[in-house]
mmCIF file with all atom_site columns, C-alpha atoms in Angstrom:
data_model
loop_
_atom_site.group_PDB
_atom_site.id
_atom_site.type_symbol
_atom_site.label_atom_id
_atom_site.label_alt_id
_atom_site.label_comp_id
_atom_site.label_asym_id
_atom_site.label_entity_id
_atom_site.label_seq_id
_atom_site.pdbx_PDB_ins_code
_atom_site.Cartn_x
_atom_site.Cartn_y
_atom_site.Cartn_z
_atom_site.occupancy
_atom_site.B_iso_or_equiv
_atom_site.pdbx_formal_charge
_atom_site.auth_seq_id
_atom_site.auth_comp_id
_atom_site.auth_asym_id
_atom_site.auth_atom_id
_atom_site.pdbx_PDB_model_num
ATOM 1   C CA . UNK A 1 1   ? 108.765 171.212 246.972 1.00 0.00 ? 240 UNK A CA 1
ATOM 2   C CA . UNK A 1 2   ? 112.031 170.284 248.781 1.00 0.00 ? 241 UNK A CA 1
ATOM 3   C CA . UNK A 1 3   ? 110.386 167.299 250.271 1.00 0.00 ? 242 UNK A CA 1
ATOM 4   C CA . UNK A 1 4   ? 109.815 165.956 247.280 1.00 0.00 ? 243 UNK A CA 1
ATOM 5   C CA . UNK A 1 5   ? 113.182 166.505 245.822 1.00 0.00 ? 244 UNK A CA 1
ATOM 6   C CA . UNK A 1 6   ? 114.351 164.456 248.890 1.00 0.00 ? 245 UNK A CA 1
ATOM 7   C CA . UNK A 1 7   ? 111.829 161.829 248.258 1.00 0.00 ? 246 UNK A CA 1
ATOM 8   C CA . UNK A 1 8   ? 112.665 161.464 244.421 1.00 0.00 ? 247 UNK A CA 1
ATOM 9   C CA . UNK A 1 9   ? 116.138 161.883 244.843 1.00 0.00 ? 248 UNK A CA 1
ATOM 10  C CA . UNK A 1 10  ? 116.337 159.150 246.957 1.00 0.00 ? 249 UNK A CA 1
ATOM 11  C CA . UNK A 1 11  ? 113.955 156.634 244.907 1.00 0.00 ? 250 UNK A CA 1
ATOM 12  C CA . UNK A 1 12  ? 116.019 157.564 241.780 1.00 0.00 ? 251 UNK A CA 1
ATOM 13  C CA . UNK A 1 13  ? 119.374 156.674 243.536 1.00 0.00 ? 252 UNK A CA 1
ATOM 14  C CA . UNK A 1 14  ? 118.043 153.439 244.642 1.00 0.00 ? 253 UNK A CA 1
ATOM 15  C CA . UNK A 1 15  ? 116.761 152.685 240.962 1.00 0.00 ? 254 UNK A CA 1
ATOM 16  C CA . UNK A 1 16  ? 119.989 152.989 239.687 1.00 0.00 ? 255 UNK A CA 1
ATOM 17  C CA . UNK A 1 17  ? 121.342 150.663 242.462 1.00 0.00 ? 256 UNK A CA 1
ATOM 18  C CA . UNK A 1 18  ? 123.470 153.254 244.020 1.00 0.00 ? 257 UNK A CA 1
ATOM 19  C CA . UNK A 1 19  ? 124.385 154.071 247.977 1.00 0.00 ? 258 UNK A CA 1
ATOM 20  C CA . UNK A 1 20  ? 124.814 157.534 249.165 1.00 0.00 ? 259 UNK A CA 1
ATOM 21  C CA . UNK A 1 21  ? 128.489 157.123 248.997 1.00 0.00 ? 260 UNK A CA 1
ATOM 22  C CA . UNK A 1 22  ? 128.629 155.947 245.503 1.00 0.00 ? 261 UNK A CA 1
ATOM 23  C CA . UNK A 1 23  ? 126.471 158.793 244.307 1.00 0.00 ? 262 UNK A CA 1
ATOM 24  C CA . UNK A 1 24  ? 128.597 161.047 246.447 1.00 0.00 ? 263 UNK A CA 1
ATOM 25  C CA . UNK A 1 25  ? 131.745 159.888 244.723 1.00 0.00 ? 264 UNK A CA 1
ATOM 26  C CA . UNK A 1 26  ? 130.169 159.894 241.127 1.00 0.00 ? 265 UNK A CA 1
ATOM 27  C CA . UNK A 1 27  ? 129.383 163.741 241.876 1.00 0.00 ? 266 UNK A CA 1
ATOM 28  C CA . UNK A 1 28  ? 132.467 164.555 243.535 1.00 0.00 ? 267 UNK A CA 1
ATOM 29  C CA . UNK A 1 29  ? 131.216 165.067 247.120 1.00 0.00 ? 268 UNK A CA 1
ATOM 30  C CA . UNK A 1 30  ? 130.872 162.806 250.455 1.00 0.00 ? 269 UNK A CA 1
ATOM 31  C CA . UNK A 1 31  ? 128.017 160.764 251.354 1.00 0.00 ? 270 UNK A CA 1
ATOM 32  C CA . UNK A 1 32  ? 126.746 163.398 253.789 1.00 0.00 ? 271 UNK A CA 1
ATOM 33  C CA . UNK A 1 33  ? 125.914 165.731 251.074 1.00 0.00 ? 272 UNK A CA 1
ATOM 34  C CA . UNK A 1 34  ? 123.653 163.376 249.728 1.00 0.00 ? 273 UNK A CA 1
ATOM 35  C CA . UNK A 1 35  ? 122.634 162.398 253.203 1.00 0.00 ? 274 UNK A CA 1
ATOM 36  C CA . UNK A 1 36  ? 121.511 166.048 253.656 1.00 0.00 ? 275 UNK A CA 1
ATOM 37  C CA . UNK A 1 37  ? 119.995 166.243 250.423 1.00 0.00 ? 276 UNK A CA 1
ATOM 38  C CA . UNK A 1 38  ? 117.706 163.140 251.056 1.00 0.00 ? 277 UNK A CA 1
ATOM 39  C CA . UNK A 1 39  ? 116.488 164.205 254.577 1.00 0.00 ? 278 UNK A CA 1
ATOM 40  C CA . UNK A 1 40  ? 115.616 167.756 253.446 1.00 0.00 ? 279 UNK A CA 1
ATOM 41  C CA . UNK A 1 41  ? 118.423 169.524 255.784 1.00 0.00 ? 280 UNK A CA 1
ATOM 42  C CA . UNK A 1 42  ? 120.332 170.848 252.753 1.00 0.00 ? 281 UNK A CA 1
ATOM 43  C CA . UNK A 1 43  ? 119.636 172.000 248.831 1.00 0.00 ? 282 UNK A CA 1
ATOM 44  C CA . UNK A 1 44  ? 122.012 171.694 246.014 1.00 0.00 ? 283 UNK A CA 1
ATOM 45  C CA . UNK A 1 45  ? 122.896 174.473 244.392 1.00 0.00 ? 284 UNK A CA 1
ATOM 46  C CA . UNK A 1 46  ? 121.792 175.168 240.602 1.00 0.00 ? 285 UNK A CA 1
ATOM 47  C CA . UNK A 1 47  ? 124.821 173.768 239.226 1.00 0.00 ? 286 UNK A CA 1
ATOM 48  C CA . UNK A 1 48  ? 124.769 170.730 241.830 1.00 0.00 ? 287 UNK A CA 1
ATOM 49  C CA . UNK A 1 49  ? 121.481 170.147 240.667 1.00 0.00 ? 288 UNK A CA 1
ATOM 50  C CA . UNK A 1 50  ? 122.266 169.765 237.061 1.00 0.00 ? 289 UNK A CA 1
ATOM 51  C CA . UNK A 1 51  ? 125.072 167.345 237.499 1.00 0.00 ? 290 UNK A CA 1
ATOM 52  C CA . UNK A 1 52  ? 122.711 164.957 239.971 1.00 0.00 ? 291 UNK A CA 1
ATOM 53  C CA . UNK A 1 53  ? 119.927 165.336 237.174 1.00 0.00 ? 292 UNK A CA 1
ATOM 54  C CA . UNK A 1 54  ? 122.662 164.198 234.471 1.00 0.00 ? 293 UNK A CA 1
ATOM 55  C CA . UNK A 1 55  ? 123.857 161.374 236.779 1.00 0.00 ? 294 UNK A CA 1
ATOM 56  C CA . UNK A 1 56  ? 120.441 160.528 237.404 1.00 0.00 ? 295 UNK A CA 1
ATOM 57  C CA . UNK A 1 57  ? 119.219 160.768 233.665 1.00 0.00 ? 296 UNK A CA 1
ATOM 58  C CA . UNK A 1 58  ? 116.120 162.958 234.853 1.00 0.00 ? 297 UNK A CA 1
ATOM 59  C CA . UNK A 1 59  ? 114.968 166.329 233.918 1.00 0.00 ? 298 UNK A CA 1
ATOM 60  C CA . UNK A 1 60  ? 115.144 169.249 236.978 1.00 0.00 ? 299 UNK A CA 1
ATOM 61  C CA . UNK A 1 61  ? 111.365 169.394 236.657 1.00 0.00 ? 300 UNK A CA 1
ATOM 62  C CA . UNK A 1 62  ? 110.960 165.773 237.505 1.00 0.00 ? 301 UNK A CA 1
ATOM 63  C CA . UNK A 1 63  ? 113.068 165.591 240.419 1.00 0.00 ? 302 UNK A CA 1
ATOM 64  C CA . UNK A 1 64  ? 112.027 169.040 241.677 1.00 0.00 ? 303 UNK A CA 1
ATOM 65  C CA . UNK A 1 65  ? 108.644 167.810 241.614 1.00 0.00 ? 304 UNK A CA 1
ATOM 66  C CA . UNK A 1 66  ? 107.184 170.282 238.854 1.00 0.00 ? 305 UNK A CA 1
ATOM 67  C CA . UNK A 1 67  ? 106.584 167.380 236.518 1.00 0.00 ? 306 UNK A CA 1
ATOM 68  C CA . UNK A 1 68  ? 105.822 163.658 236.587 1.00 0.00 ? 307 UNK A CA 1
ATOM 69  C CA . UNK A 1 69  ? 107.839 163.149 233.334 1.00 0.00 ? 308 UNK A CA 1
ATOM 70  C CA . UNK A 1 70  ? 111.322 162.213 233.997 1.00 0.00 ? 309 UNK A CA 1
ATOM 71  C CA . UNK A 1 71  ? 112.810 162.901 230.645 1.00 0.00 ? 310 UNK A CA 1
ATOM 72  C CA . UNK A 1 72  ? 110.721 164.962 228.544 1.00 0.00 ? 311 UNK A CA 1
ATOM 73  C CA . UNK A 1 73  ? 113.187 165.194 225.646 1.00 0.00 ? 312 UNK A CA 1
ATOM 74  C CA . UNK A 1 74  ? 114.426 161.821 225.584 1.00 0.00 ? 313 UNK A CA 1
ATOM 75  C CA . UNK A 1 75  ? 114.508 159.964 222.222 1.00 0.00 ? 314 UNK A CA 1
ATOM 76  C CA . UNK A 1 76  ? 112.026 157.287 222.316 1.00 0.00 ? 315 UNK A CA 1
ATOM 77  C CA . UNK A 1 77  ? 113.556 153.537 221.417 1.00 0.00 ? 316 UNK A CA 1
ATOM 78  C CA . UNK A 1 78  ? 111.622 150.780 219.597 1.00 0.00 ? 317 UNK A CA 1
ATOM 79  C CA . UNK A 1 79  ? 110.227 149.348 222.706 1.00 0.00 ? 318 UNK A CA 1
ATOM 80  C CA . UNK A 1 80  ? 109.143 152.457 223.927 1.00 0.00 ? 319 UNK A CA 1
ATOM 81  C CA . UNK A 1 81  ? 107.090 153.118 220.910 1.00 0.00 ? 320 UNK A CA 1
ATOM 82  C CA . UNK A 1 82  ? 105.606 149.434 220.891 1.00 0.00 ? 321 UNK A CA 1
ATOM 83  C CA . UNK A 1 83  ? 104.292 149.989 224.479 1.00 0.00 ? 322 UNK A CA 1
ATOM 84  C CA . UNK A 1 84  ? 102.827 153.607 223.711 1.00 0.00 ? 323 UNK A CA 1
ATOM 85  C CA . UNK A 1 85  ? 101.145 152.253 220.697 1.00 0.00 ? 324 UNK A CA 1
ATOM 86  C CA . UNK A 1 86  ? 99.490  149.222 222.778 1.00 0.00 ? 325 UNK A CA 1
ATOM 87  C CA . UNK A 1 87  ? 98.601  151.631 225.432 1.00 0.00 ? 326 UNK A CA 1
ATOM 88  C CA . UNK A 1 88  ? 96.809  153.838 223.153 1.00 0.00 ? 327 UNK A CA 1
ATOM 89  C CA . UNK A 1 89  ? 95.062  150.812 221.730 1.00 0.00 ? 328 UNK A CA 1
ATOM 90  C CA . UNK A 1 90  ? 93.937  149.872 224.994 1.00 0.00 ? 329 UNK A CA 1
ATOM 91  C CA . UNK A 1 91  ? 92.673  153.442 225.731 1.00 0.00 ? 330 UNK A CA 1
ATOM 92  C CA . UNK A 1 92  ? 90.642  153.817 222.661 1.00 0.00 ? 331 UNK A CA 1
ATOM 93  C CA . UNK A 1 93  ? 88.895  150.128 223.295 1.00 0.00 ? 332 UNK A CA 1
ATOM 94  C CA . UNK A 1 94  ? 87.966  151.224 226.653 1.00 0.00 ? 333 UNK A CA 1
ATOM 95  C CA . UNK A 1 95  ? 86.342  154.589 225.260 1.00 0.00 ? 334 UNK A CA 1
ATOM 96  C CA . UNK A 1 96  ? 84.679  152.902 222.638 1.00 0.00 ? 335 UNK A CA 1
ATOM 97  C CA . UNK A 1 97  ? 82.867  150.633 225.718 1.00 0.00 ? 336 UNK A CA 1
ATOM 98  C CA . UNK A 1 98  ? 81.416  153.720 227.285 1.00 0.00 ? 337 UNK A CA 1
ATOM 99  C CA . UNK A 1 99  ? 80.333  155.698 224.141 1.00 0.00 ? 338 UNK A CA 1
ATOM 100 C CA . UNK A 1 100 ? 77.297  154.676 222.634 1.00 0.00 ? 339 UNK A CA 1
ATOM 101 C CA . UNK A 1 101 ? 77.194  154.858 218.667 1.00 0.00 ? 340 UNK A CA 1
#
C-alpha cells in the first residue's frame, strides 16, 4: 500500500502543478520530506497525512489506495451532475442493446 501512496502523492502533486519544493513549503517542511514520501523511503504521520490530503483535496482512502474515489463526500457541482446523467444515459442505451425484450 505504501508504494501506491507514493505514486498517488506524486500524481496529485503534479496535477496541482506543484513542485516538491512548493508542496513542502505549503505543508511547512522541506522538499526532501516530499521526496522521501514519493520514493517510499518515508511515510507521513497521521497528522501529516491529513494535512497532505487537505492540501491536495483528496480523501485519505484515495491517497492510501483503499479507494479509487478521490472525494467521496464532495458536493457535486452542476457540471458534475450533467456528466453523471449523460454517462448514466449512455450506459442505459448500452444495456438495452444487450437485452432482448
